Short mmCIF file of C-alpha atoms in Angstrom, two decimals:
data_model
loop_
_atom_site.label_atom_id
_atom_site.label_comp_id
_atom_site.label_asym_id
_atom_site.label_seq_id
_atom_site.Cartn_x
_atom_site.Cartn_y
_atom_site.Cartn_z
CA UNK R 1 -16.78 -8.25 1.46
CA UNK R 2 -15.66 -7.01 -1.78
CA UNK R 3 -14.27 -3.49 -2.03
CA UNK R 4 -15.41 -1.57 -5.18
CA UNK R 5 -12.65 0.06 -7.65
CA UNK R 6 -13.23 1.93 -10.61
CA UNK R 7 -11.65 -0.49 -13.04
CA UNK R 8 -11.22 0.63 -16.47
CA UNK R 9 -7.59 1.57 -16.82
CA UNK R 10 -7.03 -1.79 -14.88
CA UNK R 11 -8.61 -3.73 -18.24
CA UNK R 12 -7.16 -1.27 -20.60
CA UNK R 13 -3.57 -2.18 -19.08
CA UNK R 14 -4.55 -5.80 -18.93
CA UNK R 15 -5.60 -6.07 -23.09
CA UNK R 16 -2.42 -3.55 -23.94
CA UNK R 17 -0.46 -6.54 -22.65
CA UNK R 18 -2.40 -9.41 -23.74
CA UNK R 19 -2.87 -7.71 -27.52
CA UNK R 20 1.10 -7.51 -27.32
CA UNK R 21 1.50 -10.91 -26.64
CA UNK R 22 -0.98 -11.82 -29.20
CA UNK R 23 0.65 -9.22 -31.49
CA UNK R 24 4.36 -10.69 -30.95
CA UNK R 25 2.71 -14.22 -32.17
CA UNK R 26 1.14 -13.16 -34.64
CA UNK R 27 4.16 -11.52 -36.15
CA UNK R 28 6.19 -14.67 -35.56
CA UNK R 29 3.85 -17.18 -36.96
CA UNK R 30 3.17 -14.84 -39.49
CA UNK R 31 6.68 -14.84 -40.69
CA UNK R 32 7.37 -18.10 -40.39
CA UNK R 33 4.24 -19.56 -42.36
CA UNK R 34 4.52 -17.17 -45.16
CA UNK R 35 8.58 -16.14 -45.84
CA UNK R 36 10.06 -19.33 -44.06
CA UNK R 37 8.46 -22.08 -44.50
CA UNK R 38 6.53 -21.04 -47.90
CA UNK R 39 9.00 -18.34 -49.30
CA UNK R 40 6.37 -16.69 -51.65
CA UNK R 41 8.39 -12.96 -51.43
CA UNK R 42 11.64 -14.31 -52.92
CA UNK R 43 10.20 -17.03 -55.36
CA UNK R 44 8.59 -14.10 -57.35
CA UNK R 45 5.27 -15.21 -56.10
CA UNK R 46 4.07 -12.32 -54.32
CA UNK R 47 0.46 -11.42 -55.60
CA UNK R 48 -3.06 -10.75 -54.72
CA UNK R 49 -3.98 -14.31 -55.37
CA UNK R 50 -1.42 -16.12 -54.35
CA UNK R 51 -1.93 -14.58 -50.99
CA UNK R 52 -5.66 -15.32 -51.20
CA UNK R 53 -5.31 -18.27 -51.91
CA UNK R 54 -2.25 -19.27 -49.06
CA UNK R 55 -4.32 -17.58 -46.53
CA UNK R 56 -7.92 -19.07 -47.76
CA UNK R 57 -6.25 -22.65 -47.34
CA UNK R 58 -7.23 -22.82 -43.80
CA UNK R 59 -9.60 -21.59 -42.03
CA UNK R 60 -7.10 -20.83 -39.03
CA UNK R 61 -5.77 -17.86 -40.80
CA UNK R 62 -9.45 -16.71 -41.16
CA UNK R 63 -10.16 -16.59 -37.78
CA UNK R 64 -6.41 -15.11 -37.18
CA UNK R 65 -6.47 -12.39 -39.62
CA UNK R 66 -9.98 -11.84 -38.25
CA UNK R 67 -8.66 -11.10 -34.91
CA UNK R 68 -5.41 -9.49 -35.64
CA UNK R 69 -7.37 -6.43 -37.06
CA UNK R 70 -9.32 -5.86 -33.75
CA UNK R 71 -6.23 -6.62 -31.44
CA UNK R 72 -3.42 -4.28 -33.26
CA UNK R 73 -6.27 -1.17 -33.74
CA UNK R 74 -7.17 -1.54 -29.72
CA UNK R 75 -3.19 -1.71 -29.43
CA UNK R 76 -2.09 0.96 -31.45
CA UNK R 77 -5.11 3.69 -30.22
CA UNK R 78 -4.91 2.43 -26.57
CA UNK R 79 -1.06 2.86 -26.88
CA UNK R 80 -1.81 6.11 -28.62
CA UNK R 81 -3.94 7.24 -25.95
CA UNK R 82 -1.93 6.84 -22.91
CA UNK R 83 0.65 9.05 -24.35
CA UNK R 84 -2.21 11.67 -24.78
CA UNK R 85 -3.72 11.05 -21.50
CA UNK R 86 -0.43 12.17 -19.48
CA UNK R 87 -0.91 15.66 -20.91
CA UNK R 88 -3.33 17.72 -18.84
CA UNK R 89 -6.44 18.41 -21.00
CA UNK R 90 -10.27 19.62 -19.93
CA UNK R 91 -12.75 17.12 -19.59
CA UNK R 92 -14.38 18.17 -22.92
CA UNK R 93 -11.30 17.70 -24.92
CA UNK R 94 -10.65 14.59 -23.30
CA UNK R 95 -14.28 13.28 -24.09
CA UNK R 96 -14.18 14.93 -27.75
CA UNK R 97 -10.75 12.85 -28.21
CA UNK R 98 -12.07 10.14 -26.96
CA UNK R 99 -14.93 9.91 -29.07
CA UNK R 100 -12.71 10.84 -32.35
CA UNK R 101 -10.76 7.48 -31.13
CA UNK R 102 -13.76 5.14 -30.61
CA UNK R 103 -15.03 6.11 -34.32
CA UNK R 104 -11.43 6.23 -36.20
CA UNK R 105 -11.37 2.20 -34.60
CA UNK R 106 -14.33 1.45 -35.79
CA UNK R 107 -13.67 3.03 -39.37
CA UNK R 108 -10.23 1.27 -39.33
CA UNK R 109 -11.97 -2.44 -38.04
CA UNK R 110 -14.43 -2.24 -40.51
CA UNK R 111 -12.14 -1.40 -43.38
CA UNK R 112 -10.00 -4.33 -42.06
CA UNK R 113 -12.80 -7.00 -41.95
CA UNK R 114 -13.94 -5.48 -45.72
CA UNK R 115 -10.42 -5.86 -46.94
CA UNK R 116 -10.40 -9.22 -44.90
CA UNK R 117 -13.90 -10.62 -46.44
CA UNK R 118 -12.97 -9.92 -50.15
CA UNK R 119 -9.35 -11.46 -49.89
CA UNK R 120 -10.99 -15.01 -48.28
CA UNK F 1 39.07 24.29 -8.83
CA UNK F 2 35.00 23.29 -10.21
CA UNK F 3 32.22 25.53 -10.80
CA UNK F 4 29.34 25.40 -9.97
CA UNK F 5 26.51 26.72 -11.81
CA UNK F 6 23.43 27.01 -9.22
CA UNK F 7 19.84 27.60 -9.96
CA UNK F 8 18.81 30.92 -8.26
CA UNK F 9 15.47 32.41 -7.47
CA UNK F 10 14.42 34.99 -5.07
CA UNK F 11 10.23 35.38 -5.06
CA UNK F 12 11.01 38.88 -3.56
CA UNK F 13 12.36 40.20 -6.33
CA UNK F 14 10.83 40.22 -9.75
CA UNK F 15 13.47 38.61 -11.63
CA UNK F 16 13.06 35.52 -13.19
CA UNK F 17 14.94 32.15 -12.17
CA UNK F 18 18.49 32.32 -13.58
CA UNK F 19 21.89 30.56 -12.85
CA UNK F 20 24.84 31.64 -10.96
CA UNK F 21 28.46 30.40 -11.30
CA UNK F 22 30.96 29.76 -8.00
CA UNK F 23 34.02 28.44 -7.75
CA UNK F 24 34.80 26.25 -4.94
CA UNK F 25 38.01 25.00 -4.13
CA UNK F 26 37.49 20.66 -3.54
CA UNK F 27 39.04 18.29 -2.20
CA UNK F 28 38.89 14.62 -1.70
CA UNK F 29 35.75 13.49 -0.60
CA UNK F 30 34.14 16.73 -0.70
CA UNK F 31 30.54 16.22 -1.45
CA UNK F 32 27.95 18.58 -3.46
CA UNK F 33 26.46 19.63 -0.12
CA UNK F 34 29.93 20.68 1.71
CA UNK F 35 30.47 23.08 -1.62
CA UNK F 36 27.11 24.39 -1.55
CA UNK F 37 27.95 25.16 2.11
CA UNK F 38 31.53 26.64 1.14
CA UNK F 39 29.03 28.73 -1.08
CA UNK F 40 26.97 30.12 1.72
CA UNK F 41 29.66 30.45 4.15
CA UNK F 42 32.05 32.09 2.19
CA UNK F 43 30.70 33.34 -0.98
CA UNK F 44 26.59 33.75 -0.85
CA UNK F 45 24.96 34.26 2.14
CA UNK F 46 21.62 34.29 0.22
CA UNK F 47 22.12 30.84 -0.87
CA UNK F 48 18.94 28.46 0.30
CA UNK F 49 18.86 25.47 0.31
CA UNK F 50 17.85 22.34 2.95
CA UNK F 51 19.99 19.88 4.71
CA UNK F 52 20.23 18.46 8.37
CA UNK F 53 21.92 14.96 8.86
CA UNK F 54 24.55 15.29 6.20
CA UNK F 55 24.78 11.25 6.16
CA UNK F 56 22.34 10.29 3.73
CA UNK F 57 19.66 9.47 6.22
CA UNK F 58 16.89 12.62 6.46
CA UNK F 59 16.60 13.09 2.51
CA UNK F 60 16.60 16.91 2.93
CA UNK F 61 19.24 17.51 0.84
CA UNK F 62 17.42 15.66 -2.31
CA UNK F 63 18.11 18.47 -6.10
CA UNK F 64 18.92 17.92 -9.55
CA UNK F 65 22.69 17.34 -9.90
CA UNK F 66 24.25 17.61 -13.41
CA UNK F 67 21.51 15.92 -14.71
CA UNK F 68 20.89 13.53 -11.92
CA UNK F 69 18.34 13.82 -9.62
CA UNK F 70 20.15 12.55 -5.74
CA UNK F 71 21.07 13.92 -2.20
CA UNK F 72 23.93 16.29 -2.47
CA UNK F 73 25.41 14.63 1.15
CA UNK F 74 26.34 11.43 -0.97
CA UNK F 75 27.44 12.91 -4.20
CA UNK F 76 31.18 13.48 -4.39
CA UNK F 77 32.40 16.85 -6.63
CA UNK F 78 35.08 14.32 -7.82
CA UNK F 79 32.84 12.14 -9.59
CA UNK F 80 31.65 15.32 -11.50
CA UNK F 81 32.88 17.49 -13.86
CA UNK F 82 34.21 20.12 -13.94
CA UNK F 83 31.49 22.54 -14.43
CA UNK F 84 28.38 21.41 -11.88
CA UNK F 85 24.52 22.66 -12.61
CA UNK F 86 22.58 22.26 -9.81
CA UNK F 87 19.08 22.74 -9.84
CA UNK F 88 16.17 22.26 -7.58
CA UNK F 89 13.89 19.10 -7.12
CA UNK F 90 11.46 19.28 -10.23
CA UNK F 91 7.44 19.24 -10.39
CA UNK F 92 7.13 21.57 -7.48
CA UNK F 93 6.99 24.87 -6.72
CA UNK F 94 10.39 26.81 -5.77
CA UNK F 95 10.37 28.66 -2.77
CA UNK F 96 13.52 30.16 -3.44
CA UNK F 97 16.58 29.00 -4.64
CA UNK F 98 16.69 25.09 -3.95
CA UNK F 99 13.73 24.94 -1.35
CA UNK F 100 10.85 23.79 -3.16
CA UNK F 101 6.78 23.13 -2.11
CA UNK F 102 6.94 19.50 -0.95
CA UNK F 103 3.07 20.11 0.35
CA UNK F 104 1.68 18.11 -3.02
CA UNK F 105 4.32 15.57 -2.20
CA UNK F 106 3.18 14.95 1.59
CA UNK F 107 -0.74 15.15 0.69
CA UNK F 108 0.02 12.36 -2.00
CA UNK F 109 1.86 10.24 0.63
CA UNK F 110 -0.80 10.80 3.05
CA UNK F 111 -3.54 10.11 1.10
CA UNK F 112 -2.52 6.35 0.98
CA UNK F 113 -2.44 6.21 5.27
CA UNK F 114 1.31 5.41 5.57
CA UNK F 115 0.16 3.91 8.95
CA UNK F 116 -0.42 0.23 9.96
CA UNK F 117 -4.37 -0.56 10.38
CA UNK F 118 -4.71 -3.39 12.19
CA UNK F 119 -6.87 -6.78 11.40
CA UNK F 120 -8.24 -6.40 15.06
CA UNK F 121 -8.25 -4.31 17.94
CA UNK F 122 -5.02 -4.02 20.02
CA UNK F 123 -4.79 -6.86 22.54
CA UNK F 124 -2.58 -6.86 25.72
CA UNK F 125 0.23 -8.23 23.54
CA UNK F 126 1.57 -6.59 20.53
CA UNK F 127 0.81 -7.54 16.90
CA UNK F 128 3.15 -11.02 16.31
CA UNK F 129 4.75 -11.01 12.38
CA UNK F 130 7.23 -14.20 11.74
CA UNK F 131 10.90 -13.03 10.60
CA UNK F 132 9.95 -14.03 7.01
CA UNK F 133 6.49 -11.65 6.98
CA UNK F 134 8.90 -9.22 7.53
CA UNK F 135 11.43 -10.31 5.56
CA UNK F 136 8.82 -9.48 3.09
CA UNK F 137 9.28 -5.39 4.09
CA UNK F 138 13.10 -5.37 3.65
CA UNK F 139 13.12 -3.63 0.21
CA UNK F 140 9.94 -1.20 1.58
CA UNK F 141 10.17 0.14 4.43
CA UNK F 142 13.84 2.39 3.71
CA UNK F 143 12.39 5.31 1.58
CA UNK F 144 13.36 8.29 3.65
CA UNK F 145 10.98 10.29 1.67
CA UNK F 146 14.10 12.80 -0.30
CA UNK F 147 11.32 13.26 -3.21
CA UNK F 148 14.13 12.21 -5.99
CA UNK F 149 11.49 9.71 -7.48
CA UNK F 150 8.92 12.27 -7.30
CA UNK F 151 11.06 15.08 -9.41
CA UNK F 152 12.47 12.21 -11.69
CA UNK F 153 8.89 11.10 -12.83
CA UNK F 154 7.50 12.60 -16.10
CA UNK F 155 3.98 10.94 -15.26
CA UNK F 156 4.19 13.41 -11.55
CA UNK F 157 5.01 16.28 -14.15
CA UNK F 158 1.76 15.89 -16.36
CA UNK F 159 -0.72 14.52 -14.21
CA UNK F 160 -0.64 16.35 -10.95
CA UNK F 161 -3.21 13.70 -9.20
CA UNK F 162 -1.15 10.92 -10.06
CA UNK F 163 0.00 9.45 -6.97
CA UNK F 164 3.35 9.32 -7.86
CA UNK F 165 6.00 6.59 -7.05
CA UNK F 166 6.74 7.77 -3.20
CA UNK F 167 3.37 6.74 -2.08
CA UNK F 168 2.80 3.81 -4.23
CA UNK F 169 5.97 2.38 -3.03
CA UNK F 170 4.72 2.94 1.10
CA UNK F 171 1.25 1.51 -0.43
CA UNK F 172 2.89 -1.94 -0.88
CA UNK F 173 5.04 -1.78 2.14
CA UNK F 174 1.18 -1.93 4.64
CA UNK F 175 -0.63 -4.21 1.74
CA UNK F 176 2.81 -6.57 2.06
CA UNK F 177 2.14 -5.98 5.69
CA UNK F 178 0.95 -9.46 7.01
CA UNK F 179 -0.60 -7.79 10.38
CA UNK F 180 -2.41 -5.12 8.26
CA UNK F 181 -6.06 -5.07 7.53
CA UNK F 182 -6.49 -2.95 4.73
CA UNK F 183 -5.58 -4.77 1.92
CA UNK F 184 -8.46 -4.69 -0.59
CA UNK F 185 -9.27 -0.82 0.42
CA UNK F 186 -5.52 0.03 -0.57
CA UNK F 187 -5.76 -1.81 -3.38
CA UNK F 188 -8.97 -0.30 -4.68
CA UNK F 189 -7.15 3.07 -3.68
CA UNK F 190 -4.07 2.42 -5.97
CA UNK F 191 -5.49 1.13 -9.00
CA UNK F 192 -7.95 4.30 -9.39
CA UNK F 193 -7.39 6.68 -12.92
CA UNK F 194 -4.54 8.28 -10.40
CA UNK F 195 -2.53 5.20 -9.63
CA UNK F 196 -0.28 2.43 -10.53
CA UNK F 197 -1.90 2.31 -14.01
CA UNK F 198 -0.95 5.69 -14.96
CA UNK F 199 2.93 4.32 -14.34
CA UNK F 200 4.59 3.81 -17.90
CA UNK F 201 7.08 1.79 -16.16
CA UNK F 202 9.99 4.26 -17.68
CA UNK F 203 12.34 3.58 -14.52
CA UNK F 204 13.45 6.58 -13.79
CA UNK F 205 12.13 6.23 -10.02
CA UNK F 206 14.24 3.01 -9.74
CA UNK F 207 17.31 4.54 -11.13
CA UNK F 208 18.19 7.68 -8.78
CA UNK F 209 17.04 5.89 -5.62
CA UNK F 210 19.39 7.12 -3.31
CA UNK F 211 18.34 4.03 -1.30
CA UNK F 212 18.12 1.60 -3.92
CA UNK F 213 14.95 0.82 -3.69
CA UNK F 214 12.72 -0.09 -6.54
CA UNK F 215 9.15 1.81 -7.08
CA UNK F 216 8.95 0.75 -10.09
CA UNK F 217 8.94 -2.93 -9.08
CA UNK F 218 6.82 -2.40 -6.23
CA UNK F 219 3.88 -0.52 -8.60
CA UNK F 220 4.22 -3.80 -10.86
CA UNK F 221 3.58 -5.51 -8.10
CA UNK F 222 0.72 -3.46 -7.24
CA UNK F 223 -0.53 -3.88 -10.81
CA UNK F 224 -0.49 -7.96 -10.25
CA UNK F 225 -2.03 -7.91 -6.83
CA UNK F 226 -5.08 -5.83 -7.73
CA UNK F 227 -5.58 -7.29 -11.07
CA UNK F 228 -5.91 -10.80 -8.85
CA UNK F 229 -8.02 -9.60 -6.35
CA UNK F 230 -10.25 -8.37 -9.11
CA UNK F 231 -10.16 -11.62 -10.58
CA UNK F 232 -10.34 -13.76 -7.12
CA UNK F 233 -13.96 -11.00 -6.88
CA UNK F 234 -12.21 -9.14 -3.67
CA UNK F 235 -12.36 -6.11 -5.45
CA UNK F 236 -15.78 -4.99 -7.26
CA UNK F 237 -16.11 -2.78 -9.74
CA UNK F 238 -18.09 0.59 -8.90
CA UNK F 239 -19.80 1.07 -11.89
#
């Protein structure tokens, strides 16, 4: 019979580590693509649409860019949050913290997919 | 000839904590413990502090040590310098001097039932474990319960309900337990708000071992195992 658990810091340690790993990828691929492989930074190309356009050539780095804003804003504020959680705090504060986290996400995700939809 | 500065506090008397200086004459092989008796014997009878086996074994003897936490039976002066601060365990309450409040320490130990709980009732034989199940145990079962994990943790320090590394270390040792029948139960009990998840896997458990054992290891284990039985659906999720 299965054995109930309250499971929430379980997933949040689960995604930190997954979003890393995505994170670390990203970062890799990104760098490679874009400075390696297609130098546009020292060929004096760097510019709002010649980025467009590099990143609107596929629609890989649609869906990539797509994700990378929801992965690194759960990263960073779930990072940021387990540094806040190991201070002691009142139940209210923790809630009213909380809540001040879950709506500066969602103002930073949908700033990212804005910025995101105009540059594709 | 070292000194040694020593952490003194005396709940009778309103002063705050402060430190005291001795000098104690060493010599070779002379070990924090043996000066700290020179101290009370010859200089301070008001010293207090706790030891009994004075061979690494009873972890009584477990304080801060310039700047390491360890069991003052094992540390030699001559590895020091020669000015010594010694302080008492940290995260608990001092008593006086270098006797702290282990009470929080034992209630989080118990809490996890350090005890075997059998798949089935006791037969007329007694429960059979092949020399690799126990093989398994090796690394687990030689905590001798000194605390230095437990005043070297900086999670223990914030978050007094965390279980800290003592207990999630004996947690492993009955879930690695191949005649125990507990698993899921202590696995649901570890991976609460309280448990292995609040680790931040800084080390500092692993590092003044005086056993050299490995907590940390053995609560990233416990993070694997009860991540899989959630997966595998042994453990549910209450809500």
């Amino acid at each position: 019979m299965a054995v109930k658990i309250s499971s929430q810091s379980m997933w949040t340690w689960m995604f930190q580590r997954l979003s890393g790993l995505f994170l670390g990828f990203f970062l890799v691929t990104h760098l490679n693509v874009h400075h390696l492989f297609h130098d546009i930074t020292s060929a004096g190309l760097i510019s709002f649409e010649t980025v467009r356009t590099n990143l609107a050539s596929s629609g890989f780095w649609k869906v990539y860019y797509f994700l990378f804003v929801p992965f690194i804003v759960f990263h960073a504020l779930n990072g940021l949050w387990a540094i806040i959680a190991d201070y002691r705090m009142p139940g209210t504060l923790s809630i009213l913290i909380k809540t001040a986290f879950w709506i500066f996400a969602a103002a930073l995700i949908i700033t990212g997919f804005f910025t995101l939809k105009n540059l594709f | 000839m070292p000194t040694f500065k020593v952490f003194r506090y005396d709940p009778d008397k309103n002063d705050p904590p402060y430190f005291q200086d001795y000098e104690v004459p060493d010599h070779k092989g002379m070990t924090v413990l043996e000066a700290l008796y020179y101290i009370l014997e010859n200089l301070d009878p008001t010293l207090a502090f706790r030891s009994s086996c004075r061979m690494g074994v009873c972890g009584s003897c477990a304080m801060h040590i310039d700047g390491q936490y360890g069991l003052a039976c094992e540390t030699q002066v001559a590895a020091l310098g020669n000015k010594i601060t010694i302080r008492p365990l940290a995260h608990m309450t001092v008593i006086r001097d270098m006797v702290v409040d282990l009470d929080p320490f034992f209630a989080q130990y118990e809490a996890i039932k350090p005890y075997l709980i059998p798949k089935n009732a006791p037969g007329p034989r007694e429960y059979a474990q092949t020399p690799r199940e126990r093989k398994k145990l090796d690394i687990l079962v030689d905590c001798i319960l000194c605390a230095s994990c437990y005043g070297s943790c900086p999670v223990v320090g914030t978050d007094e309900k965390y279980l800290g590394p003592h207990a999630l270390l004996k947690a492993l040792r009955f879930i690695d337990d191949s005649r125990d029948g507990q698993t899921n139960e202590r696995l649901a009990f570890v991976a609460n708000d309280s448990g292995i998840f609040r680790c931040h896997t800084i080390f500092n458990c692993q590092q003044v071992c005086p056993k050299d054992l490995d907590p940390t290891g053995a609560i990233g284990k416990l993070k694997m195992k009860s991540l899989w039985a959630k997966l595998t659906g042994k453990l549910k999720s209450s809500g």
